[in-house]
Tab-separated table of N, CA and C in Angstrom:
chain	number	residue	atom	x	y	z
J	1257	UNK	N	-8.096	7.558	-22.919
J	1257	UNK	CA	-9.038	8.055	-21.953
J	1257	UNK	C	-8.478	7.840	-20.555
J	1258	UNK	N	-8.016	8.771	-19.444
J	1258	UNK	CA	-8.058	8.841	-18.387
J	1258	UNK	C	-8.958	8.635	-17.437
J	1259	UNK	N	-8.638	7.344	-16.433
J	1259	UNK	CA	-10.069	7.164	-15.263
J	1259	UNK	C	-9.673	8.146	-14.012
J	1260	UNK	N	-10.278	8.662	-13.407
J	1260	UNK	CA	-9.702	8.874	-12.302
J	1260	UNK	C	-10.932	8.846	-11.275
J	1261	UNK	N	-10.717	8.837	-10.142
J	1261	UNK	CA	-11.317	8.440	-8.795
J	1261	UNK	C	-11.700	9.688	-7.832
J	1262	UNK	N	-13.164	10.202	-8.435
J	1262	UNK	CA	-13.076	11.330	-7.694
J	1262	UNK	C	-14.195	10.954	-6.481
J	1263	UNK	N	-13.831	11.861	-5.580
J	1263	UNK	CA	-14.332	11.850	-4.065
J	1263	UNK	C	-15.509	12.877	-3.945
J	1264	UNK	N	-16.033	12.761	-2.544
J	1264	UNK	CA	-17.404	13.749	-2.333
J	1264	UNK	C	-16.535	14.874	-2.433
J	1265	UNK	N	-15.545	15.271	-2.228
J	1265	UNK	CA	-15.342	16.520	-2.245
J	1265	UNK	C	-14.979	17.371	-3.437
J	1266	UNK	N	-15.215	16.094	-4.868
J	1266	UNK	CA	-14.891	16.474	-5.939
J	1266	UNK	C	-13.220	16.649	-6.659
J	1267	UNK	N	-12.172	16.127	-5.635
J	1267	UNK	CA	-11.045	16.230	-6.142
J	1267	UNK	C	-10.809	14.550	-6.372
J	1268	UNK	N	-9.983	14.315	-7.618
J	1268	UNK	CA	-9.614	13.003	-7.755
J	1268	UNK	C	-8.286	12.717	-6.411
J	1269	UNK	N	-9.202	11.022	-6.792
J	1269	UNK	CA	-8.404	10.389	-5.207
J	1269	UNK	C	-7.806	9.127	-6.105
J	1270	UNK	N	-6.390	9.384	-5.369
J	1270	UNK	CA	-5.537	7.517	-5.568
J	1270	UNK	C	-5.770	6.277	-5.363
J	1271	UNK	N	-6.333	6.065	-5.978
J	1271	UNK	CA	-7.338	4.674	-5.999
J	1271	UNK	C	-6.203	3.321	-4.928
J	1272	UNK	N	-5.286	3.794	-4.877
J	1272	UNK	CA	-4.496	3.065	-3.757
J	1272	UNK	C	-4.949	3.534	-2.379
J	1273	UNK	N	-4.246	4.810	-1.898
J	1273	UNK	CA	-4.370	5.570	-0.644
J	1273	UNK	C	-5.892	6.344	-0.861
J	1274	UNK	N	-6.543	6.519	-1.492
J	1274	UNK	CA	-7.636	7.078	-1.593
J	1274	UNK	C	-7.898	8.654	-0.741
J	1275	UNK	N	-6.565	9.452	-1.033
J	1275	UNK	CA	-6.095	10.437	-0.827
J	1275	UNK	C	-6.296	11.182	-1.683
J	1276	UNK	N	-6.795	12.585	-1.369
J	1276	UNK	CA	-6.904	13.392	-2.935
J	1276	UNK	C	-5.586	13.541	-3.803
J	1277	UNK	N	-5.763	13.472	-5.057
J	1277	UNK	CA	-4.049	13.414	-5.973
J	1277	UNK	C	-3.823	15.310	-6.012
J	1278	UNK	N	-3.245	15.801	-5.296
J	1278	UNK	CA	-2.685	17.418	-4.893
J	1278	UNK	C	-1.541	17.503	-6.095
J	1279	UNK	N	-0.734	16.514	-5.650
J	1279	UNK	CA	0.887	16.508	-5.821
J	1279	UNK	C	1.249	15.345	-6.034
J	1280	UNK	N	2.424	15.061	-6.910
J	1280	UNK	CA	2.949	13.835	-6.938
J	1280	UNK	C	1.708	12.888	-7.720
J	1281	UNK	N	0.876	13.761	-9.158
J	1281	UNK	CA	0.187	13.067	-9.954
J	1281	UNK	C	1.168	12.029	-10.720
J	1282	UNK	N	0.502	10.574	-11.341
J	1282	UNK	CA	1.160	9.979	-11.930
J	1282	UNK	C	0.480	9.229	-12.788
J	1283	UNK	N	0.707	9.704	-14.285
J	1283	UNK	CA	-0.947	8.571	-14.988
J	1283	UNK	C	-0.335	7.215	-15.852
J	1284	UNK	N	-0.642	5.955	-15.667
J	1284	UNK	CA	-0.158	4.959	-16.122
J	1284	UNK	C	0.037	5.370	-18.008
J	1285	UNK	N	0.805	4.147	-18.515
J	1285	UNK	CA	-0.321	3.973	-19.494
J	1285	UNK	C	-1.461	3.483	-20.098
J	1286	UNK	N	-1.959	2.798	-18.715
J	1286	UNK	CA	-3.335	2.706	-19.381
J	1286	UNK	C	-4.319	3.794	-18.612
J	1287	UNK	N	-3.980	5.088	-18.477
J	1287	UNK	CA	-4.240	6.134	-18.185
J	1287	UNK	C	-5.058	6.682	-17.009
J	1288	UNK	N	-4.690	5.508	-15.849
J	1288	UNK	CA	-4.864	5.047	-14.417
J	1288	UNK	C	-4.167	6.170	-13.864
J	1289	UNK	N	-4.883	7.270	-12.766
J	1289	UNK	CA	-3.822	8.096	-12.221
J	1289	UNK	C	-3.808	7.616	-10.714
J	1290	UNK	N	-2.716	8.279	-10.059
J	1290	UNK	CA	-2.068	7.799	-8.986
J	1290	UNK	C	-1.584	8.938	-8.317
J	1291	UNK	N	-1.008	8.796	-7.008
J	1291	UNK	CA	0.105	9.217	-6.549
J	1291	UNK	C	1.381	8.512	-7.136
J	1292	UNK	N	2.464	9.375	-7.247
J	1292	UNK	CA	3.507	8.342	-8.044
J	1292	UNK	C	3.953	7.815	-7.015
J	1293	UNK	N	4.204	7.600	-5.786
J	1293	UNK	CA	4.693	7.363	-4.845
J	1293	UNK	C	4.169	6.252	-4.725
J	1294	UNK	N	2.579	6.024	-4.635
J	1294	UNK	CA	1.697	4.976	-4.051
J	1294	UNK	C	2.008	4.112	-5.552
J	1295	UNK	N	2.004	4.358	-6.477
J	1295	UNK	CA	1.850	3.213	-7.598
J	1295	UNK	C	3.154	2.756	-7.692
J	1296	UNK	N	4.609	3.532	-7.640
J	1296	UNK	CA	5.717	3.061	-7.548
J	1296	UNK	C	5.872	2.018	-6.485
J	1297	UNK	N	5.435	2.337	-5.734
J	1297	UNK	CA	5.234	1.160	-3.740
J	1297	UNK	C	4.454	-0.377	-4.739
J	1298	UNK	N	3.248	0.328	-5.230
J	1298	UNK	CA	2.577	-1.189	-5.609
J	1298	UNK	C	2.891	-2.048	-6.824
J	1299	UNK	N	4.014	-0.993	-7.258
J	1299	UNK	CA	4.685	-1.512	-8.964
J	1299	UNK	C	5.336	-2.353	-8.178
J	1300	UNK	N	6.040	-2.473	-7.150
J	1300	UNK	CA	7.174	-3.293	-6.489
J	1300	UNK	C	6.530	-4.228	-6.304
J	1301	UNK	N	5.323	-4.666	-5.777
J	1301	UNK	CA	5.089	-6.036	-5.565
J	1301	UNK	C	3.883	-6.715	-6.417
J	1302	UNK	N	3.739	-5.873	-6.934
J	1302	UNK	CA	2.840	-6.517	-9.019
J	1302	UNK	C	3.145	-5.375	-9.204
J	1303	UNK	N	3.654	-6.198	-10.514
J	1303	UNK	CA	3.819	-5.218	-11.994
J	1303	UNK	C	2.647	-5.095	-12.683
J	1304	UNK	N	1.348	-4.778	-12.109
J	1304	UNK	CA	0.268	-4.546	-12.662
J	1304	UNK	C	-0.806	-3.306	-12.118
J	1305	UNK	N	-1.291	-2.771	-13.578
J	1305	UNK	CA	-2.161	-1.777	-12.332
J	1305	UNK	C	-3.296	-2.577	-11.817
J	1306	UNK	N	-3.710	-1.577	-10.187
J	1306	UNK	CA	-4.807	-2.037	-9.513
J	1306	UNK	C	-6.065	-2.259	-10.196
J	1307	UNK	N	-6.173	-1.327	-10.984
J	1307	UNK	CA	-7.061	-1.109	-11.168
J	1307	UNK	C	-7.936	-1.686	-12.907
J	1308	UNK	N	-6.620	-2.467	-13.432
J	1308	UNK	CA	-7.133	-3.025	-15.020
J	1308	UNK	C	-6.632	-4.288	-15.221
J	1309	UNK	N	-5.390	-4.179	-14.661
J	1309	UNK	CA	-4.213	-5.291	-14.578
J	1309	UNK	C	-3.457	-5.003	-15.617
J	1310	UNK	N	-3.126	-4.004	-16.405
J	1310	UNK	CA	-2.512	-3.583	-17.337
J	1310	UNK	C	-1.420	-3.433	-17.137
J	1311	UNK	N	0.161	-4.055	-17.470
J	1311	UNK	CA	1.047	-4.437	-17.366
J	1311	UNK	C	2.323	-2.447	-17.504
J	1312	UNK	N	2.352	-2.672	-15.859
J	1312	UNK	CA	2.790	-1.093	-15.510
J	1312	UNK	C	4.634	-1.574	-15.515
J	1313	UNK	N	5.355	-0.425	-15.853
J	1313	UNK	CA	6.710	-0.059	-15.387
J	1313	UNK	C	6.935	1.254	-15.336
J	1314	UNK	N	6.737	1.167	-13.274
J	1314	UNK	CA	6.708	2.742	-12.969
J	1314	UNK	C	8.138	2.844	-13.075
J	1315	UNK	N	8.794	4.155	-13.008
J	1315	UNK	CA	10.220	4.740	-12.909
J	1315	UNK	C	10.152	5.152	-11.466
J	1316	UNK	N	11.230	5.156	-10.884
J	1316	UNK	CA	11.659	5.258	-9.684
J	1316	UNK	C	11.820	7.156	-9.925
J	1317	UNK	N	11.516	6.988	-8.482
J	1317	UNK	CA	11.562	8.571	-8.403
J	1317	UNK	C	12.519	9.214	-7.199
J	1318	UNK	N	12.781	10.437	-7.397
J	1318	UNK	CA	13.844	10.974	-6.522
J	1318	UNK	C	13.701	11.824	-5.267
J	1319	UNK	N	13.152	11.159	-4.178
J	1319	UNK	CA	12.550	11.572	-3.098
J	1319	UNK	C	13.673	11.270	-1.621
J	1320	UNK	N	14.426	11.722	-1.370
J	1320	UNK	CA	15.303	11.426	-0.519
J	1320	UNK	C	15.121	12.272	1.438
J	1321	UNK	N	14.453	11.542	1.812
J	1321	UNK	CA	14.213	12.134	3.265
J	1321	UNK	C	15.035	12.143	4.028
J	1322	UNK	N	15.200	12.698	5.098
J	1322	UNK	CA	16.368	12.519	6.435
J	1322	UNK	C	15.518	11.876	7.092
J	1323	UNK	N	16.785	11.481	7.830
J	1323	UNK	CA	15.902	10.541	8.909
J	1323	UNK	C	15.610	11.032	9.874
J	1324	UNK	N	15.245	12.403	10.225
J	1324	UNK	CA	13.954	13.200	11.438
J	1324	UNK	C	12.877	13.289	10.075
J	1325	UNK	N	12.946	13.054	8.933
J	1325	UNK	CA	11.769	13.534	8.287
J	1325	UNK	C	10.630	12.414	8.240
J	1326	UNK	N	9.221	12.463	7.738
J	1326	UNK	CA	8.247	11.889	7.509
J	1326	UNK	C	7.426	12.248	6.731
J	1327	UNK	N	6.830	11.168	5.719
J	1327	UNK	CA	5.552	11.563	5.141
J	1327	UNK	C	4.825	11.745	5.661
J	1328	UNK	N	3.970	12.786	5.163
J	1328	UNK	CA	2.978	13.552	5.466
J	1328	UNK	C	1.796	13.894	4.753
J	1329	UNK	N	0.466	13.205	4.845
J	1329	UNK	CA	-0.447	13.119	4.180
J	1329	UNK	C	-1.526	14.598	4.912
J	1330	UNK	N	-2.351	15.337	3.622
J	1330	UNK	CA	-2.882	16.503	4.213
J	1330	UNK	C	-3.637	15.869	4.858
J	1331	UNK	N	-4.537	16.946	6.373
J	1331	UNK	CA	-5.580	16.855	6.800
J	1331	UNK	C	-7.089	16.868	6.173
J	1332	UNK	N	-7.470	15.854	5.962
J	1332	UNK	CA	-8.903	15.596	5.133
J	1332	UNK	C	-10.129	15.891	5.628
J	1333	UNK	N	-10.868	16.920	5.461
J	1333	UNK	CA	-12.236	16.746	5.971
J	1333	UNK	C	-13.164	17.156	5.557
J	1334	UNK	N	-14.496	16.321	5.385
J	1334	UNK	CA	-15.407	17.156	4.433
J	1334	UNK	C	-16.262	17.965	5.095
C-alpha cells in the first residue's frame, strides 16, 4: 500500500519539501513517496524513512548542474 501526502490542491506533496511530487517521483519500499532528490538528501543523514522509520537505501541519482544553474522549485498557489 502506497501513502502519499496530498495537499488542498489535491496533488500529492513530499512529505519532506511539502512540494507537489510533478517530477522526480520516488516510492520507498515501504511505499513512502518522495521527491527522489529530497529522500536521497535525507537518506544521507538517516538511513530511515521520515515518515515510518523503515530502513531506506536510496540510489544515487544522475543530476549534474553547471555552476550558473539552480534548482528550481514551481510557483505554488492556491
Amino acid at each position: 500500500m502506497e501513502t502519499i501526502v496530498v495537499g488542498s490542491n489535491n496533488l500529492a506533496e513530499c512529505a519532506i519539501c511539502f512540494y507537489p511530487i510533478l517530477t522526480d517521483k520516488y516510492v520507498t519500499d515501504c511505499s513512502h513517496t518522495f521527491h527522489h532528490t529530497c529522500i536521497h538528501e535525507w537518506s544521507i543523514h538517516r538511513s530511515v524513512c521520515p515518515l515510518c522509520n523503515f530502513i531506506v537505501n536510496i540510489p544515487a541519482f544522475n543530476i549534474e548542474l553547471r555552476p550558473d544553474e539552480e534548482i528550481r522549485f514551481p510557483d505554488i498557489t492556491n
